[in-house]
PDB file of N, CA and C in Angstrom:
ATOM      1  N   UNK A   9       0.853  -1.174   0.000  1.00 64.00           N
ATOM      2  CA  UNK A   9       0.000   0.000   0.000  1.00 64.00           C
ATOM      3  C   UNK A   9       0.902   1.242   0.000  1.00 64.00           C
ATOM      4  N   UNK A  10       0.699   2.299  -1.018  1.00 83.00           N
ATOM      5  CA  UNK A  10       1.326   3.245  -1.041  1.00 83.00           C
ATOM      6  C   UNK A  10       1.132   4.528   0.331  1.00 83.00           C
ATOM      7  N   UNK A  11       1.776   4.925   0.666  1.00 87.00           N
ATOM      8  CA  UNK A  11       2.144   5.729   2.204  1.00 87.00           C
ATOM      9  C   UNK A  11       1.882   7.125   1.882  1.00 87.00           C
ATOM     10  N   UNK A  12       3.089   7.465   0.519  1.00 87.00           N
ATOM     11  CA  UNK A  12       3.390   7.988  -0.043  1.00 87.00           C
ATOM     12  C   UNK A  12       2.144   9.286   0.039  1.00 87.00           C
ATOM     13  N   UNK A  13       1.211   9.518  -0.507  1.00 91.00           N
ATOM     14  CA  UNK A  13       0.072  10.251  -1.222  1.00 91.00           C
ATOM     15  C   UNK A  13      -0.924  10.695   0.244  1.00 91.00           C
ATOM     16  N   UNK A  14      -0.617   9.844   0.877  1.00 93.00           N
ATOM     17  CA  UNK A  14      -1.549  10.057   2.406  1.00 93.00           C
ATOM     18  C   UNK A  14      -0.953  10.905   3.421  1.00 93.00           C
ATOM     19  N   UNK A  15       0.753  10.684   3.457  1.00 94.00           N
ATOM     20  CA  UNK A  15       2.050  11.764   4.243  1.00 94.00           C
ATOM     21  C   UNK A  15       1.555  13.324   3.275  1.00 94.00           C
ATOM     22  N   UNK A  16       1.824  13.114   2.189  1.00 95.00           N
ATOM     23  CA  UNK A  16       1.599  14.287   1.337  1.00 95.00           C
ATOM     24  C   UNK A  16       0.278  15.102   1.908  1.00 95.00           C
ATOM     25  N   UNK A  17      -0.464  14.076   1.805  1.00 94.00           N
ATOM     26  CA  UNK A  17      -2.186  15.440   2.259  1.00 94.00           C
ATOM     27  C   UNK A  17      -2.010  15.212   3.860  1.00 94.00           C
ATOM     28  N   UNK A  18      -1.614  14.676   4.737  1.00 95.00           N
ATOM     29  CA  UNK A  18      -1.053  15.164   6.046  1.00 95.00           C
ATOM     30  C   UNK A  18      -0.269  16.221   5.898  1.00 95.00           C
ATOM     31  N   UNK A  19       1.053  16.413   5.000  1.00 95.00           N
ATOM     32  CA  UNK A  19       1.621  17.947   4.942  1.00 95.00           C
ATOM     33  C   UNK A  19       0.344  18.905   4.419  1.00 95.00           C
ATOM     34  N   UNK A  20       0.301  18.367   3.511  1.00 95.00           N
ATOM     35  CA  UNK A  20      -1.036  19.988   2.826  1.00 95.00           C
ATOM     36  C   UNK A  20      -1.886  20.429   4.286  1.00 95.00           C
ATOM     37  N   UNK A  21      -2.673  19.376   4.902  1.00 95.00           N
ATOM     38  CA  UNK A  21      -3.582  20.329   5.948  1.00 95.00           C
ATOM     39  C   UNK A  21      -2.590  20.548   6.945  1.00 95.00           C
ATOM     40  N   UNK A  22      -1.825  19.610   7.351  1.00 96.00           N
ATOM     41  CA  UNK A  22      -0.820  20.524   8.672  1.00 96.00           C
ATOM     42  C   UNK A  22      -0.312  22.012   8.079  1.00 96.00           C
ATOM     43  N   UNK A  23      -0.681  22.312   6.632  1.00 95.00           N
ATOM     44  CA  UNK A  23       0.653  23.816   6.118  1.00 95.00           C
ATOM     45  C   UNK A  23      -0.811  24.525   6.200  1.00 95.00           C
ATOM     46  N   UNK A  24      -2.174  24.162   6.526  1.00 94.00           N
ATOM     47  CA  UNK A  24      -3.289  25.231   5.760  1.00 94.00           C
ATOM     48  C   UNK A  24      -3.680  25.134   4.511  1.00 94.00           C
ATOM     49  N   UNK A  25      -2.804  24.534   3.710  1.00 94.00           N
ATOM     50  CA  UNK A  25      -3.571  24.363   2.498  1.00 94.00           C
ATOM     51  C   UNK A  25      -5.007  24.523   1.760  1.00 94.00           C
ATOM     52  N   UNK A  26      -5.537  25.418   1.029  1.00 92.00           N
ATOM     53  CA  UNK A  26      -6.802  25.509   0.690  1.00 92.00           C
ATOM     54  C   UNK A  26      -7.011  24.826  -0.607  1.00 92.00           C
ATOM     55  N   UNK A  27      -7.916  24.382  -0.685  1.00 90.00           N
ATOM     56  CA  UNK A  27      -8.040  23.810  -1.773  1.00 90.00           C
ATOM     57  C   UNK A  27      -9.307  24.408  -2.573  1.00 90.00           C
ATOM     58  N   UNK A  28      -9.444  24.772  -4.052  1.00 88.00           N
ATOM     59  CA  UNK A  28     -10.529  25.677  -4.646  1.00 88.00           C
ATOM     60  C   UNK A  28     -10.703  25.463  -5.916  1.00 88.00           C
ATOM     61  N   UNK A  29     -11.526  26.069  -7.093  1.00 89.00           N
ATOM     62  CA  UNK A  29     -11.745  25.512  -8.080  1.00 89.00           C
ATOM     63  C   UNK A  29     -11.486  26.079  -9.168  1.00 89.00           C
ATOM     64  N   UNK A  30     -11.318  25.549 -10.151  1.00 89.00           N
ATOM     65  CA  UNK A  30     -10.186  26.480 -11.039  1.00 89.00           C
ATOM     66  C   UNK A  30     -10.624  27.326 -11.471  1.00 89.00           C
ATOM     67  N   UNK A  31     -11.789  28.053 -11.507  1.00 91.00           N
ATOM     68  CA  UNK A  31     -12.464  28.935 -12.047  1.00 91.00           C
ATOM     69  C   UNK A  31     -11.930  30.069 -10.450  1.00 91.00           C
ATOM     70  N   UNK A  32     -12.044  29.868  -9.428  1.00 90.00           N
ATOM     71  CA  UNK A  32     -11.704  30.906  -8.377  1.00 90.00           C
ATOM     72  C   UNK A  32     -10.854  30.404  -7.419  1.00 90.00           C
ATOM     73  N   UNK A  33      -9.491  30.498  -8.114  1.00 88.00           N
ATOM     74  CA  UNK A  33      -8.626  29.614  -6.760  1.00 88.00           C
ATOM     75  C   UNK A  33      -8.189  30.593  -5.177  1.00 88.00           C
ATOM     76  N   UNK A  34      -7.756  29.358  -4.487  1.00 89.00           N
ATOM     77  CA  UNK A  34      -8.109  29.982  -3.007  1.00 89.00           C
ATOM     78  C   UNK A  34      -6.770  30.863  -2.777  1.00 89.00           C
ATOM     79  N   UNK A  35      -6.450  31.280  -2.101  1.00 91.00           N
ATOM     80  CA  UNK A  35      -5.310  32.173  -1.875  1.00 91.00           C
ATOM     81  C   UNK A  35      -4.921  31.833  -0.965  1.00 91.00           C
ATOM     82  N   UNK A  36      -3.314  30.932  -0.784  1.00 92.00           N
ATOM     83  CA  UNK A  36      -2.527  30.704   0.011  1.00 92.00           C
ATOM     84  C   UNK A  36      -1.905  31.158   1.245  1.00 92.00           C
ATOM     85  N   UNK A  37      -1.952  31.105   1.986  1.00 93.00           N
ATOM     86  CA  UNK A  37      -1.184  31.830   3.287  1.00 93.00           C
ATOM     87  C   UNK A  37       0.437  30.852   2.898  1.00 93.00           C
ATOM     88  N   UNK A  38       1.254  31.459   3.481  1.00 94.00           N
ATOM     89  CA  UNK A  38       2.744  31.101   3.640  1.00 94.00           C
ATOM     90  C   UNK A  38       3.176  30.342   3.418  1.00 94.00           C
ATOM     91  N   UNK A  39       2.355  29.317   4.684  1.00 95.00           N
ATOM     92  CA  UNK A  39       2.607  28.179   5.174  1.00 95.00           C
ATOM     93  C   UNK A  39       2.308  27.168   4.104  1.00 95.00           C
ATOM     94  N   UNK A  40       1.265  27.198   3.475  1.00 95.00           N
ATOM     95  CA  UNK A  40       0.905  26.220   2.247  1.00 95.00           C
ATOM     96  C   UNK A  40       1.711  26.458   1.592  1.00 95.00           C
ATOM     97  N   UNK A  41       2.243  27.100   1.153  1.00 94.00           N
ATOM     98  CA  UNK A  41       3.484  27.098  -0.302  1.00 94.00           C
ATOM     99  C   UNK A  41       4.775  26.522   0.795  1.00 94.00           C
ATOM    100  N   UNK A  42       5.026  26.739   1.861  1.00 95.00           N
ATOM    101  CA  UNK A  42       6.135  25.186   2.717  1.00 95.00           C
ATOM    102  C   UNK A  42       5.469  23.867   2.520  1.00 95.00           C
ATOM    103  N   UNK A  43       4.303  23.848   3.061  1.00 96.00           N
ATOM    104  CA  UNK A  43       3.994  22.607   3.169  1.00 96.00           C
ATOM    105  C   UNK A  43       3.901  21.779   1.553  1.00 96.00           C
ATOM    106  N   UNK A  44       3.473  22.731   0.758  1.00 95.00           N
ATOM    107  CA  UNK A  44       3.969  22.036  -0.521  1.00 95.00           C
ATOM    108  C   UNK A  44       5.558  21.720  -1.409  1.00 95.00           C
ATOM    109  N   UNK A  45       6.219  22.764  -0.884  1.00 95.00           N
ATOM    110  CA  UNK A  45       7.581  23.110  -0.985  1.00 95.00           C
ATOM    111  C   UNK A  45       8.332  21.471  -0.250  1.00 95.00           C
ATOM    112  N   UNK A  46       7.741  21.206   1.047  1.00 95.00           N
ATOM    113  CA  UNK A  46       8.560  20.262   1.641  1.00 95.00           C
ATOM    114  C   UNK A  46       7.665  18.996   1.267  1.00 95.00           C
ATOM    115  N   UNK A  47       6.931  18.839   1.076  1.00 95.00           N
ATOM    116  CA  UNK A  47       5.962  17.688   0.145  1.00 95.00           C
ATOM    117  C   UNK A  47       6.281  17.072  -1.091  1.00 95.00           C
ATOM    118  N   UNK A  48       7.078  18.291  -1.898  1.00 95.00           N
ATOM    119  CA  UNK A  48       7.871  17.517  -2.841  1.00 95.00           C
ATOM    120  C   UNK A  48       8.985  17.345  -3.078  1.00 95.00           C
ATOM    121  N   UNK A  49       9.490  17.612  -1.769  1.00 96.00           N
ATOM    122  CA  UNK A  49      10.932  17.740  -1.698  1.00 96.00           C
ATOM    123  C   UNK A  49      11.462  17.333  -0.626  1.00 96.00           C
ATOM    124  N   UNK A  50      11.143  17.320   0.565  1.00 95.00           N
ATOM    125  CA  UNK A  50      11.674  16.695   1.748  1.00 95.00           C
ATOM    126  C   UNK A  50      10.951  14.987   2.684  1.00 95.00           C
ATOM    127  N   UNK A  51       9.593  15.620   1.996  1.00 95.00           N
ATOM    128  CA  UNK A  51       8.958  14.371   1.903  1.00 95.00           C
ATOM    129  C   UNK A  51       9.427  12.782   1.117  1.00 95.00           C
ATOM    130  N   UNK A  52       9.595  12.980   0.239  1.00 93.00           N
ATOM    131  CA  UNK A  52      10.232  12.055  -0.807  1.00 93.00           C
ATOM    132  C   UNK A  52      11.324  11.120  -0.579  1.00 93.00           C
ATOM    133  N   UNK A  53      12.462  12.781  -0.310  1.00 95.00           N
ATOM    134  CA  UNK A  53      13.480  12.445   0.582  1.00 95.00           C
ATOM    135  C   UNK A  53      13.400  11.093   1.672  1.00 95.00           C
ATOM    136  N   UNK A  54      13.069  11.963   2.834  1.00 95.00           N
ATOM    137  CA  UNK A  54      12.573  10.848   3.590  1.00 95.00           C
ATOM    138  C   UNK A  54      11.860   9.553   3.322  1.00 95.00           C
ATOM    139  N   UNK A  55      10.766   9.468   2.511  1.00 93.00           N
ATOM    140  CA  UNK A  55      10.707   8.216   1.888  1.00 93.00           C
ATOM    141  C   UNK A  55      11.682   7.438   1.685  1.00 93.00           C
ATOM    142  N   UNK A  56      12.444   7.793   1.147  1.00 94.00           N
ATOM    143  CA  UNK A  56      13.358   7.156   0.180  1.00 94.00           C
ATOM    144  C   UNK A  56      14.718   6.924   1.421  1.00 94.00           C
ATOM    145  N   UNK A  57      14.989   7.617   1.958  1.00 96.00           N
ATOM    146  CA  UNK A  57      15.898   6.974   3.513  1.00 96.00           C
ATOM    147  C   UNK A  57      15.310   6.071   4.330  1.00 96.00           C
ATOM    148  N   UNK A  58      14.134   6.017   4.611  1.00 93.00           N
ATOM    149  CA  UNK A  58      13.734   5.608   5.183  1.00 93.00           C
ATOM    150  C   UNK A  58      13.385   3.779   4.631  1.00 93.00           C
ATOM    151  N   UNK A  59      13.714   3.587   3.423  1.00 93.00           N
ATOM    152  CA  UNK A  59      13.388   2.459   2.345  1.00 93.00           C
ATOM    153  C   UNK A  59      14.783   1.802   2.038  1.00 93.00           C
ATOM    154  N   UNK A  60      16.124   2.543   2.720  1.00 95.00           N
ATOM    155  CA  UNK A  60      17.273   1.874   2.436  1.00 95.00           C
ATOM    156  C   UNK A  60      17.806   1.006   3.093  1.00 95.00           C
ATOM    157  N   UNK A  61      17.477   0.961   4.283  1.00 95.00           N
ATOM    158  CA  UNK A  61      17.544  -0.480   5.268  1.00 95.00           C
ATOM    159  C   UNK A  61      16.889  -1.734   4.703  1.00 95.00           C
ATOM    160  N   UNK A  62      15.569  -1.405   4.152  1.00 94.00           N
ATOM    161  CA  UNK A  62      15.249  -2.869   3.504  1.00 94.00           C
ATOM    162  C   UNK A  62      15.457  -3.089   2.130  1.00 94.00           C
ATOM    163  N   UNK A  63      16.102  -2.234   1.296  1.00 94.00           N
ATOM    164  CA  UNK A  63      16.564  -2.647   0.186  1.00 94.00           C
ATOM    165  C   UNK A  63      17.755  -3.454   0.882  1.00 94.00           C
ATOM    166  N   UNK A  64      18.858  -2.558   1.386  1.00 94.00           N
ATOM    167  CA  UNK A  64      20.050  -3.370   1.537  1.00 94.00           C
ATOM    168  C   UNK A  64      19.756  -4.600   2.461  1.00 94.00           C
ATOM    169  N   UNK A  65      18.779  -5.018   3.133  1.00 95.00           N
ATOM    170  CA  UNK A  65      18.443  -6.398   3.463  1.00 95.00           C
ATOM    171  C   UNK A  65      17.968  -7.329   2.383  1.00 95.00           C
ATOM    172  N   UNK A  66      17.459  -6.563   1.991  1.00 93.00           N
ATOM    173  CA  UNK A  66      17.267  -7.433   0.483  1.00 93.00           C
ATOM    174  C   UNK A  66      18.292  -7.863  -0.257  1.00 93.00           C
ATOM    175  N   UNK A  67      19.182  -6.858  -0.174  1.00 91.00           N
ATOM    176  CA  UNK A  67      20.220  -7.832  -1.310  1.00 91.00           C
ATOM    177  C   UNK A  67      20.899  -8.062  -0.694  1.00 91.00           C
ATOM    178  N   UNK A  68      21.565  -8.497   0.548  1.00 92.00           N
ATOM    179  CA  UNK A  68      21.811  -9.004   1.173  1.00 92.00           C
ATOM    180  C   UNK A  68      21.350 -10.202   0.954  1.00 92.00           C
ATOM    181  N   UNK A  69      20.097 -10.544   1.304  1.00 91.00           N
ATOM    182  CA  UNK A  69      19.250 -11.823   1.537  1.00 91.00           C
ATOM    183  C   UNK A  69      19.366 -12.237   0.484  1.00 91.00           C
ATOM    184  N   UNK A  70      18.983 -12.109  -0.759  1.00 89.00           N
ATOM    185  CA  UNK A  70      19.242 -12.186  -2.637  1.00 89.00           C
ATOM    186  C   UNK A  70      20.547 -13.240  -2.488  1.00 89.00           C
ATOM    187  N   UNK A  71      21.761 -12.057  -2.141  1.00 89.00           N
ATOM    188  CA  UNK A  71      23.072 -12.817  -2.254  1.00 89.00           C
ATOM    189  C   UNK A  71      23.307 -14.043  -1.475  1.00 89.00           C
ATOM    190  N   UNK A  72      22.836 -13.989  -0.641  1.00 89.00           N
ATOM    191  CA  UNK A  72      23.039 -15.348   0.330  1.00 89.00           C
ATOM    192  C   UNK A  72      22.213 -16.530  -0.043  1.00 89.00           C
ATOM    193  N   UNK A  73      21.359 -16.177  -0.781  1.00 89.00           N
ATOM    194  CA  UNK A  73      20.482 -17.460  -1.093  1.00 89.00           C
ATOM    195  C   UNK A  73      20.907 -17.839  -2.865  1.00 89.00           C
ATOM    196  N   UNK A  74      20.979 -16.923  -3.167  1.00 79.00           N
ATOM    197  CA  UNK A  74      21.628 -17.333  -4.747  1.00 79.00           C
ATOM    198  C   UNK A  74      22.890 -18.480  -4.692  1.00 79.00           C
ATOM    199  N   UNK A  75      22.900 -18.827  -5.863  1.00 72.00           N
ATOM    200  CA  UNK A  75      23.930 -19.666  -5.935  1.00 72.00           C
ATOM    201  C   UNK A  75      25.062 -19.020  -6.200  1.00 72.00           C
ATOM    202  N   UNK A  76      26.458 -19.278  -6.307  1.00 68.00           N
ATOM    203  CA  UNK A  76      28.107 -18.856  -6.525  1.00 68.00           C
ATOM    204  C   UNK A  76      28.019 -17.793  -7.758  1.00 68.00           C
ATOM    205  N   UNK A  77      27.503 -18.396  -8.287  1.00 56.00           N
ATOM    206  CA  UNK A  77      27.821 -18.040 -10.374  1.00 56.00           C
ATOM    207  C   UNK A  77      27.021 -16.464 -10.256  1.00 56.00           C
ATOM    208  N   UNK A  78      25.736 -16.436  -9.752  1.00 55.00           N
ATOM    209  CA  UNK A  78      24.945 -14.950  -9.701  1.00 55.00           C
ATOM    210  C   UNK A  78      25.707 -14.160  -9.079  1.00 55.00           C
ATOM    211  N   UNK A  79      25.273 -12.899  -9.798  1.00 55.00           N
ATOM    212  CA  UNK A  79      25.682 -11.775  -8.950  1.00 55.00           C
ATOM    213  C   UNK A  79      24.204 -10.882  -9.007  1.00 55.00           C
TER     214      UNK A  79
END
């Protein structure tokens, strides 16, 4: 299940975020242009550190169960 998209709209309402329709969009306070600012950018980040412990268990585990000849 992706995490990903659900952290993201946890940043949008923790920044204020308004959301409006394209015919009259809402007007941002500050904080929403951070919370989007770090949503696609620090958010991700973290994803992605947070996902390198079980890659490198993974290949770890990969290598140990493979036979000699694989790499």
């Amino acid at each position: 299940m992706a995490v990903g998209p659900g952290l993201f709209a946890l940043v949008l309402a923790a920044s204020a975020f308004a959301s409006g329709p394209f015919d009259a969009p809402a007007v941002q306070p500050g904080s929403a242009l951070t919370g989007l600012l770090l949503g696609f950018t620090a958010l991700p980040a973290a994803l992605m550190l947070l996902s390198l412990p079980l890659v490198i268990a993974y290949h770890r585990l990969a290598r140990a169960v493979s036979p000699q000849g694989d790499s």
